[in-house]
Amino acid sequence: MKKKSCDCWDAIENKTMVVIYVGGAVVGVWLASTVIDAINGLPVVPKFMELVGLRYTGWFIYRYLLFKVNLHL
């Protein structure tokens, strides 16, 4: 496993950009988590977002899973 990952890392030509992208992804996930925690701290927003999620789930099931006409198997 170590040799395979080392071979993969050695095959990358632009290692600097890979490190920058990975670092940016980590910062992006951290920032999104912080924003979601801040929004979740507001009194009404979590229940509203739960309602939106349930509504969207219901619509998705109705639209894509309930009727055979719309199934693309």
CSV table of C-alpha atoms in Angstrom, one decimal:
chain,number,residue,atom,x,y,z
A,1,MET,CA,0.0,0.0,0.0
A,2,LYS,CA,2.8,2.4,0.9
A,3,LYS,CA,4.7,1.6,-2.3
A,4,LYS,CA,1.5,2.2,-4.4
A,5,SER,CA,0.8,5.5,-2.8
A,6,CYS,CA,4.5,6.6,-3.2
A,7,ASP,CA,4.4,5.6,-6.9
A,8,CYS,CA,1.2,7.6,-7.3
A,9,TRP,CA,2.7,10.6,-5.6
A,10,ASP,CA,5.9,10.3,-7.7
A,11,ALA,CA,3.8,10.2,-10.9
A,12,ILE,CA,2.3,13.6,-10.2
A,13,GLU,CA,4.2,16.4,-12.0
A,14,ASN,CA,2.8,19.5,-10.3
A,15,LYS,CA,2.9,18.6,-6.6
A,16,THR,CA,2.5,22.2,-5.5
A,17,MET,CA,-0.9,22.5,-7.1
A,18,VAL,CA,-2.1,19.2,-5.6
A,19,VAL,CA,-1.1,20.5,-2.1
A,20,ILE,CA,-2.8,23.8,-2.8
A,21,TYR,CA,-6.0,22.1,-3.9
A,22,VAL,CA,-6.0,19.7,-0.9
A,23,GLY,CA,-5.4,22.6,1.4
A,24,GLY,CA,-8.2,24.6,-0.2
A,25,ALA,CA,-10.6,21.7,0.1
A,26,VAL,CA,-9.8,21.3,3.8
A,27,VAL,CA,-10.3,25.1,4.4
A,28,GLY,CA,-13.5,24.9,2.4
A,29,VAL,CA,-14.9,22.1,4.4
A,30,TRP,CA,-13.9,23.8,7.6
A,31,LEU,CA,-15.6,27.1,6.5
A,32,ALA,CA,-18.8,25.3,5.4
A,33,SER,CA,-18.9,23.6,8.8
A,34,THR,CA,-18.5,26.9,10.6
A,35,VAL,CA,-21.2,28.5,8.5
A,36,ILE,CA,-23.6,25.6,9.1
A,37,ASP,CA,-23.0,25.7,12.8
A,38,ALA,CA,-23.7,29.4,12.9
A,39,ILE,CA,-26.9,29.0,10.9
A,40,ASN,CA,-27.9,26.1,13.1
A,41,GLY,CA,-27.6,28.3,16.2
A,42,LEU,CA,-30.4,30.6,15.0
A,43,PRO,CA,-33.7,29.7,16.7
A,44,VAL,CA,-36.0,29.2,13.7
A,45,VAL,CA,-33.7,28.2,10.9
A,46,PRO,CA,-33.0,24.5,11.8
A,47,LYS,CA,-36.7,23.7,11.8
A,48,PHE,CA,-37.2,25.5,8.6
A,49,MET,CA,-34.3,23.7,6.9
A,50,GLU,CA,-35.7,20.4,8.2
A,51,LEU,CA,-39.0,21.3,6.6
A,52,VAL,CA,-37.3,22.2,3.3
A,53,GLY,CA,-35.4,18.9,3.4
A,54,LEU,CA,-38.5,16.8,4.0
A,55,ARG,CA,-40.4,18.7,1.3
A,56,TYR,CA,-37.6,18.1,-1.2
A,57,THR,CA,-37.3,14.4,-0.2
A,58,GLY,CA,-41.1,14.0,-0.7
A,59,TRP,CA,-40.9,15.7,-4.1
A,60,PHE,CA,-37.9,13.6,-5.2
A,61,ILE,CA,-39.7,10.4,-4.2
A,62,TYR,CA,-42.9,11.5,-6.0
A,63,ARG,CA,-41.1,12.6,-9.1
A,64,TYR,CA,-38.5,9.9,-9.6
A,65,LEU,CA,-39.4,6.8,-7.6
A,66,LEU,CA,-43.1,6.6,-7.2
A,67,PHE,CA,-44.3,6.2,-10.8
A,68,LYS,CA,-42.9,3.7,-13.3
A,69,VAL,CA,-43.4,6.2,-16.2
A,70,ASN,CA,-40.5,8.4,-15.0
A,71,LEU,CA,-38.1,5.5,-14.0
A,72,HIS,CA,-35.0,5.4,-16.2
A,73,LEU,CA,-33.6,1.9,-15.4
